[in-house]
PDB file of C-alpha atoms in Angstrom:
ATOM      1  CA  MET Z   1     -72.012  51.188  42.509  1.00  0.00           C
ATOM      2  CA  LEU Z   2     -71.322  47.461  42.424  1.00  0.00           C
ATOM      3  CA  SER Z   3     -73.251  45.379  39.921  1.00  0.00           C
ATOM      4  CA  ARG Z   4     -73.868  42.721  42.521  1.00  0.00           C
ATOM      5  CA  ARG Z   5     -73.052  42.218  46.154  1.00  0.00           C
ATOM      6  CA  VAL Z   6     -69.658  40.656  46.678  1.00  0.00           C
ATOM      7  CA  ILE Z   7     -68.582  38.297  49.430  1.00  0.00           C
ATOM      8  CA  THR Z   8     -71.625  36.090  49.038  1.00  0.00           C
ATOM      9  CA  ARG Z   9     -70.249  32.804  47.749  1.00  0.00           C
ATOM     10  CA  SER Z  10     -70.306  29.797  50.035  1.00  0.00           C
ATOM     11  CA  GLY Z  11     -67.318  27.610  50.804  1.00  0.00           C
ATOM     12  CA  ARG Z  12     -63.960  28.094  52.446  1.00  0.00           C
ATOM     13  CA  HIS Z  13     -62.771  31.065  50.404  1.00  0.00           C
ATOM     14  CA  PHE Z  14     -61.004  33.882  52.220  1.00  0.00           C
ATOM     15  CA  ARG Z  15     -63.134  37.031  52.255  1.00  0.00           C
ATOM     16  CA  GLY Z  16     -62.475  40.533  53.428  1.00  0.00           C
ATOM     17  CA  ARG Z  17     -62.237  44.247  52.705  1.00  0.00           C
ATOM     18  CA  TYR Z  18     -59.256  46.420  51.909  1.00  0.00           C
ATOM     19  CA  PRO Z  19     -59.116  50.107  52.957  1.00  0.00           C
ATOM     20  CA  SER Z  20     -58.340  51.814  49.640  1.00  0.00           C
ATOM     21  CA  ARG Z  21     -56.615  55.181  49.892  1.00  0.00           C
ATOM     22  CA  LYS Z  22     -56.975  55.612  46.132  1.00  0.00           C
ATOM     23  CA  LEU Z  23     -60.760  55.149  46.203  1.00  0.00           C
ATOM     24  CA  GLY Z  24     -61.476  56.461  49.690  1.00  0.00           C
ATOM     25  CA  ARG Z  25     -63.542  53.409  50.625  1.00  0.00           C
ATOM     26  CA  MET Z  26     -63.371  49.740  51.544  1.00  0.00           C
ATOM     27  CA  VAL Z  27     -62.895  47.366  48.612  1.00  0.00           C
ATOM     28  CA  ALA Z  28     -64.337  43.862  48.919  1.00  0.00           C
ATOM     29  CA  PHE Z  29     -62.399  40.788  47.888  1.00  0.00           C
ATOM     30  CA  GLU Z  30     -63.250  37.090  47.855  1.00  0.00           C
ATOM     31  CA  SER Z  31     -59.807  35.481  47.831  1.00  0.00           C
ATOM     32  CA  LEU Z  32     -56.251  36.177  48.864  1.00  0.00           C
ATOM     33  CA  ILE Z  33     -55.279  36.452  45.209  1.00  0.00           C
ATOM     34  CA  GLU Z  34     -57.912  39.172  44.736  1.00  0.00           C
ATOM     35  CA  ARG Z  35     -56.432  41.002  47.723  1.00  0.00           C
ATOM     36  CA  ASP Z  36     -53.009  40.865  46.095  1.00  0.00           C
ATOM     37  CA  VAL Z  37     -54.468  42.196  42.830  1.00  0.00           C
ATOM     38  CA  ILE Z  38     -56.003  45.081  44.787  1.00  0.00           C
ATOM     39  CA  LEU Z  39     -52.504  46.007  45.954  1.00  0.00           C
ATOM     40  CA  LEU Z  40     -51.324  46.074  42.330  1.00  0.00           C
ATOM     41  CA  LEU Z  41     -54.231  48.350  41.413  1.00  0.00           C
ATOM     42  CA  GLU Z  42     -53.727  50.525  44.470  1.00  0.00           C
ATOM     43  CA  PHE Z  43     -50.032  51.187  43.864  1.00  0.00           C
ATOM     44  CA  SER Z  44     -50.101  51.420  40.057  1.00  0.00           C
ATOM     45  CA  ARG Z  45     -49.973  55.149  39.318  1.00  0.00           C
ATOM     46  CA  GLY Z  46     -51.180  54.327  35.818  1.00  0.00           C
ATOM     47  CA  VAL Z  47     -54.499  53.149  37.309  1.00  0.00           C
ATOM     48  CA  GLN Z  48     -56.701  56.185  37.966  1.00  0.00           C
ATOM     49  CA  SER Z  49     -59.448  54.200  39.682  1.00  0.00           C
ATOM     50  CA  TYR Z  50     -60.787  50.687  39.975  1.00  0.00           C
ATOM     51  CA  GLN Z  51     -63.902  48.850  41.096  1.00  0.00           C
ATOM     52  CA  GLU Z  52     -64.766  45.332  42.127  1.00  0.00           C
ATOM     53  CA  GLN Z  53     -67.394  43.427  40.092  1.00  0.00           C
ATOM     54  CA  PRO Z  54     -68.345  46.490  38.004  1.00  0.00           C
ATOM     55  CA  GLU Z  55     -71.116  45.085  35.816  1.00  0.00           C
ATOM     56  CA  ARG Z  56     -72.908  42.062  34.422  1.00  0.00           C
ATOM     57  CA  ILE Z  57     -71.608  40.825  31.071  1.00  0.00           C
ATOM     58  CA  VAL Z  58     -73.815  38.633  28.871  1.00  0.00           C
ATOM     59  CA  TYR Z  59     -71.961  36.478  26.347  1.00  0.00           C
ATOM     60  CA  SER Z  60     -72.670  33.448  24.175  1.00  0.00           C
ATOM     61  CA  ASP Z  61     -71.028  30.068  24.660  1.00  0.00           C
ATOM     62  CA  GLY Z  62     -72.160  29.088  21.184  1.00  0.00           C
ATOM     63  CA  GLN Z  63     -75.458  27.626  22.333  1.00  0.00           C
ATOM     64  CA  THR Z  64     -76.652  29.588  25.366  1.00  0.00           C
ATOM     65  CA  MET Z  65     -76.376  33.153  26.624  1.00  0.00           C
ATOM     66  CA  ARG Z  66     -74.350  33.229  29.824  1.00  0.00           C
ATOM     67  CA  GLU Z  67     -73.782  35.808  32.572  1.00  0.00           C
ATOM     68  CA  TYR Z  68     -70.337  36.850  33.720  1.00  0.00           C
ATOM     69  CA  TYR Z  69     -69.139  39.323  36.352  1.00  0.00           C
ATOM     70  CA  PRO Z  70     -65.520  40.486  36.024  1.00  0.00           C
ATOM     71  CA  ASP Z  71     -63.692  40.625  39.335  1.00  0.00           C
ATOM     72  CA  PHE Z  72     -62.359  44.142  38.760  1.00  0.00           C
ATOM     73  CA  GLU Z  73     -62.447  47.045  36.359  1.00  0.00           C
ATOM     74  CA  ALA Z  74     -59.373  49.275  36.155  1.00  0.00           C
ATOM     75  CA  LYS Z  75     -59.540  52.692  34.531  1.00  0.00           C
ATOM     76  CA  LEU Z  76     -56.099  53.498  33.170  1.00  0.00           C
ATOM     77  CA  ALA Z  77     -54.566  56.960  33.069  1.00  0.00           C
ATOM     78  CA  SER Z  78     -53.828  56.340  29.387  1.00  0.00           C
ATOM     79  CA  GLY Z  79     -57.554  56.011  28.667  1.00  0.00           C
ATOM     80  CA  PRO Z  80     -58.566  52.350  28.305  1.00  0.00           C
ATOM     81  CA  ARG Z  81     -60.548  50.363  30.831  1.00  0.00           C
ATOM     82  CA  VAL Z  82     -59.519  46.820  31.667  1.00  0.00           C
ATOM     83  CA  HIS Z  83     -61.805  44.114  33.023  1.00  0.00           C
ATOM     84  CA  ILE Z  84     -59.872  41.648  35.141  1.00  0.00           C
ATOM     85  CA  GLU Z  85     -60.642  38.030  35.945  1.00  0.00           C
ATOM     86  CA  VAL Z  86     -58.663  36.654  38.899  1.00  0.00           C
ATOM     87  CA  LYS Z  87     -58.034  32.914  38.793  1.00  0.00           C
ATOM     88  CA  PRO Z  88     -55.664  30.490  40.537  1.00  0.00           C
ATOM     89  CA  SER Z  89     -53.262  29.200  37.908  1.00  0.00           C
ATOM     90  CA  ALA Z  90     -54.233  25.603  38.710  1.00  0.00           C
ATOM     91  CA  LYS Z  91     -57.764  26.271  37.482  1.00  0.00           C
ATOM     92  CA  LEU Z  92     -56.442  27.209  34.055  1.00  0.00           C
ATOM     93  CA  ASP Z  93     -55.536  23.543  33.612  1.00  0.00           C
ATOM     94  CA  SER Z  94     -59.269  22.800  33.382  1.00  0.00           C
ATOM     95  CA  PRO Z  95     -60.415  22.585  29.736  1.00  0.00           C
ATOM     96  CA  LYS Z  96     -63.895  23.725  30.813  1.00  0.00           C
ATOM     97  CA  ILE Z  97     -62.614  26.884  32.500  1.00  0.00           C
ATOM     98  CA  THR Z  98     -60.151  27.598  29.711  1.00  0.00           C
ATOM     99  CA  LYS Z  99     -62.918  27.323  27.126  1.00  0.00           C
ATOM    100  CA  LYS Z 100     -65.167  29.640  29.147  1.00  0.00           C
ATOM    101  CA  LEU Z 101     -62.438  32.266  29.433  1.00  0.00           C
ATOM    102  CA  GLN Z 102     -61.740  32.027  25.709  1.00  0.00           C
ATOM    103  CA  GLN Z 103     -65.432  32.617  24.989  1.00  0.00           C
ATOM    104  CA  ILE Z 104     -65.476  35.618  27.327  1.00  0.00           C
ATOM    105  CA  ALA Z 105     -62.299  37.019  25.754  1.00  0.00           C
ATOM    106  CA  ALA Z 106     -63.820  36.615  22.282  1.00  0.00           C
ATOM    107  CA  HIS Z 107     -66.947  38.465  23.427  1.00  0.00           C
ATOM    108  CA  TYR Z 108     -64.838  41.380  24.676  1.00  0.00           C
ATOM    109  CA  ALA Z 109     -62.814  41.489  21.470  1.00  0.00           C
ATOM    110  CA  GLN Z 110     -65.947  41.566  19.304  1.00  0.00           C
ATOM    111  CA  HIS Z 111     -68.456  43.527  21.367  1.00  0.00           C
ATOM    112  CA  ARG Z 112     -66.779  45.492  24.169  1.00  0.00           C
ATOM    113  CA  GLU Z 113     -64.547  48.542  24.400  1.00  0.00           C
ATOM    114  CA  GLU Z 114     -62.813  47.276  27.532  1.00  0.00           C
ATOM    115  CA  HIS Z 115     -59.731  45.108  27.420  1.00  0.00           C
ATOM    116  CA  PHE Z 116     -60.005  41.706  29.107  1.00  0.00           C
ATOM    117  CA  ARG Z 117     -57.253  40.145  31.159  1.00  0.00           C
ATOM    118  CA  VAL Z 118     -56.856  37.058  33.323  1.00  0.00           C
ATOM    119  CA  ILE Z 119     -54.505  37.453  36.290  1.00  0.00           C
ATOM    120  CA  THR Z 120     -53.255  34.535  38.393  1.00  0.00           C
ATOM    121  CA  GLU Z 121     -51.211  34.371  41.569  1.00  0.00           C
ATOM    122  CA  LEU Z 122     -48.150  33.986  39.330  1.00  0.00           C
ATOM    123  CA  ASP Z 123     -48.811  37.514  38.058  1.00  0.00           C
ATOM    124  CA  ALA Z 124     -49.954  39.031  41.350  1.00  0.00           C
ATOM    125  CA  ARG Z 125     -47.226  37.627  43.588  1.00  0.00           C
ATOM    126  CA  LYS Z 126     -44.015  38.425  41.764  1.00  0.00           C
ATOM    127  CA  GLU Z 127     -41.111  39.303  44.015  1.00  0.00           C
ATOM    128  CA  PRO Z 128     -39.856  41.655  45.258  1.00  0.00           C
ATOM    129  CA  LEU Z 129     -42.962  43.600  44.189  1.00  0.00           C
ATOM    130  CA  ARG Z 130     -45.342  41.644  46.406  1.00  0.00           C
ATOM    131  CA  SER Z 131     -43.200  42.024  49.533  1.00  0.00           C
ATOM    132  CA  ASN Z 132     -42.710  45.726  48.831  1.00  0.00           C
ATOM    133  CA  LEU Z 133     -46.453  46.328  48.500  1.00  0.00           C
ATOM    134  CA  LYS Z 134     -47.201  44.377  51.684  1.00  0.00           C
ATOM    135  CA  THR Z 135     -44.674  46.546  53.513  1.00  0.00           C
ATOM    136  CA  LEU Z 136     -46.005  49.817  52.095  1.00  0.00           C
ATOM    137  CA  SER Z 137     -49.748  49.123  52.290  1.00  0.00           C
ATOM    138  CA  PRO Z 138     -50.249  49.592  56.064  1.00  0.00           C
ATOM    139  CA  LEU Z 139     -48.189  52.791  55.950  1.00  0.00           C
ATOM    140  CA  ARG Z 140     -50.875  54.502  53.839  1.00  0.00           C
ATOM    141  CA  ALA Z 141     -53.384  54.617  56.687  1.00  0.00           C
ATOM    142  CA  LYS Z 142     -52.126  57.779  58.388  1.00  0.00           C
ATOM    143  CA  PRO Z 143     -51.021  60.707  56.183  1.00  0.00           C
ATOM    144  CA  ALA Z 144     -47.821  62.465  57.114  1.00  0.00           C
ATOM    145  CA  ALA Z 145     -46.285  65.718  55.949  1.00  0.00           C
ATOM    146  CA  SER Z 146     -43.032  65.583  54.031  1.00  0.00           C
ATOM    147  CA  PRO Z 147     -40.154  65.778  56.518  1.00  0.00           C
ATOM    148  CA  HIS Z 148     -38.234  69.031  56.558  1.00  0.00           C
ATOM    149  CA  GLY Z 149     -35.321  69.026  54.153  1.00  0.00           C
ATOM    150  CA  LEU Z 150     -36.354  65.987  52.137  1.00  0.00           C
ATOM    151  CA  SER Z 151     -37.148  67.940  48.962  1.00  0.00           C
ATOM    152  CA  MET Z 152     -33.579  69.245  48.659  1.00  0.00           C
ATOM    153  CA  TYR Z 153     -32.404  65.788  47.674  1.00  0.00           C
ATOM    154  CA  LEU Z 154     -34.811  65.471  44.774  1.00  0.00           C
ATOM    155  CA  PRO Z 155     -35.363  64.845  41.949  1.00  0.00           C
ATOM    156  CA  GLY Z 156     -33.610  61.664  41.006  1.00  0.00           C
ATOM    157  CA  LYS Z 157     -31.551  60.565  43.982  1.00  0.00           C
ATOM    158  CA  PRO Z 158     -30.597  56.984  44.870  1.00  0.00           C
ATOM    159  CA  TRP Z 159     -32.361  55.183  47.684  1.00  0.00           C
ATOM    160  CA  HIS Z 160     -29.237  54.808  49.825  1.00  0.00           C
ATOM    161  CA  ALA Z 161     -28.631  58.581  49.836  1.00  0.00           C
ATOM    162  CA  LEU Z 162     -32.180  59.410  50.912  1.00  0.00           C
ATOM    163  CA  GLU Z 163     -32.262  56.642  53.503  1.00  0.00           C
ATOM    164  CA  ALA Z 164     -29.029  57.947  55.006  1.00  0.00           C
ATOM    165  CA  SER Z 165     -30.519  61.460  55.163  1.00  0.00           C
ATOM    166  CA  VAL Z 166     -34.017  60.872  56.547  1.00  0.00           C
ATOM    167  CA  GLY Z 167     -34.094  57.233  57.650  1.00  0.00           C
ATOM    168  CA  ARG Z 168     -35.725  54.162  56.138  1.00  0.00           C
ATOM    169  CA  ASP Z 169     -39.035  54.529  58.002  1.00  0.00           C
ATOM    170  CA  VAL Z 170     -39.579  58.088  56.763  1.00  0.00           C
ATOM    171  CA  LEU Z 171     -38.618  57.140  53.223  1.00  0.00           C
ATOM    172  CA  LEU Z 172     -40.978  54.149  53.171  1.00  0.00           C
ATOM    173  CA  LYS Z 173     -43.806  56.321  54.514  1.00  0.00           C
ATOM    174  CA  GLN Z 174     -43.370  58.912  51.765  1.00  0.00           C
ATOM    175  CA  ILE Z 175     -43.242  56.185  49.106  1.00  0.00           C
ATOM    176  CA  ALA Z 176     -46.389  54.597  50.551  1.00  0.00           C
ATOM    177  CA  LEU Z 177     -48.264  57.908  50.477  1.00  0.00           C
ATOM    178  CA  GLY Z 178     -47.197  58.584  46.912  1.00  0.00           C
ATOM    179  CA  ASN Z 179     -45.214  61.733  47.684  1.00  0.00           C
ATOM    180  CA  LEU Z 180     -42.101  59.997  46.388  1.00  0.00           C
ATOM    181  CA  VAL Z 181     -42.025  57.365  43.650  1.00  0.00           C
ATOM    182  CA  CYS Z 182     -39.711  54.601  42.532  1.00  0.00           C
ATOM    183  CA  ASP Z 183     -39.878  51.251  40.772  1.00  0.00           C
ATOM    184  CA  LEU Z 184     -41.665  49.089  43.339  1.00  0.00           C
ATOM    185  CA  ALA Z 185     -40.795  45.960  41.373  1.00  0.00           C
ATOM    186  CA  SER Z 186     -37.167  46.471  42.431  1.00  0.00           C
ATOM    187  CA  PRO Z 187     -35.554  45.971  45.850  1.00  0.00           C
ATOM    188  CA  LEU Z 188     -36.031  49.077  47.999  1.00  0.00           C
ATOM    189  CA  GLN Z 189     -32.363  49.682  48.591  1.00  0.00           C
ATOM    190  CA  GLY Z 190     -29.053  50.685  47.100  1.00  0.00           C
ATOM    191  CA  ASP Z 191     -28.978  52.563  43.808  1.00  0.00           C
ATOM    192  CA  LEU Z 192     -32.744  52.462  43.181  1.00  0.00           C
ATOM    193  CA  MET Z 193     -33.682  55.940  41.939  1.00  0.00           C
ATOM    194  CA  VAL Z 194     -36.340  57.876  43.873  1.00  0.00           C
ATOM    195  CA  PHE Z 195     -38.199  60.868  42.436  1.00  0.00           C
ATOM    196  CA  ASN Z 196     -40.636  63.560  43.491  1.00  0.00           C
ATOM    197  CA  ALA Z 197     -44.115  62.388  42.464  1.00  0.00           C
ATOM    198  CA  GLN Z 198     -44.866  65.719  40.783  1.00  0.00           C
ATOM    199  CA  GLU Z 199     -41.925  65.388  38.438  1.00  0.00           C
ATOM    200  CA  VAL Z 200     -42.538  61.966  36.897  1.00  0.00           C
ATOM    201  CA  ALA Z 201     -45.260  60.529  34.675  1.00  0.00           C
ATOM    202  CA  HIS Z 202     -48.290  58.885  36.266  1.00  0.00           C
ATOM    203  CA  ASP Z 203     -48.006  55.751  34.156  1.00  0.00           C
ATOM    204  CA  SER Z 204     -46.548  52.949  36.256  1.00  0.00           C
ATOM    205  CA  LEU Z 205     -48.500  49.703  35.912  1.00  0.00           C
ATOM    206  CA  TYR Z 206     -47.761  46.620  37.974  1.00  0.00           C
ATOM    207  CA  LEU Z 207     -50.527  44.471  36.477  1.00  0.00           C
TER     208      LEU Z 207
END
């Protein structure tokens, strides 16, 4: 359950919902950067689950108790939970915002079990990862069975060999659905190694 209703702020911010295959529901976002972070969470096998605006955090600014709502919580397969603040990098030039984030980070370090992380568009939009995720994301909508004969080429075969065998569209679909895995931060071509999802660790993190 969300700690507060999202998509309520006024102004010209982009707002929308992303159909999460990992969570089995729509995930609300309030900016295009948040949408890009959702893709990182969605395709990171090391993220078991995630949630937007998970809870209200009360921290001290040295004089007054303040409220803060993290943009996302990610539960990692390795155990820890991470609270994520999404900010345009330009806003980090503001001394006021920087001070606030430092106070929040100090509160987490002293009083919370969760890790705290600030992610900007510079983190969320690295290439070729961003383009790969934008290509794969719409392919997750409709499940598809593994094509006949694909498993004989696994584990550990290069992209070009699999693409030559089953075609690029089929290969992209299986990567998108998580049946096959590879390093999505690399170009999807050539000698990139592709593995059966059942035979590799569930620990990839693109955050």
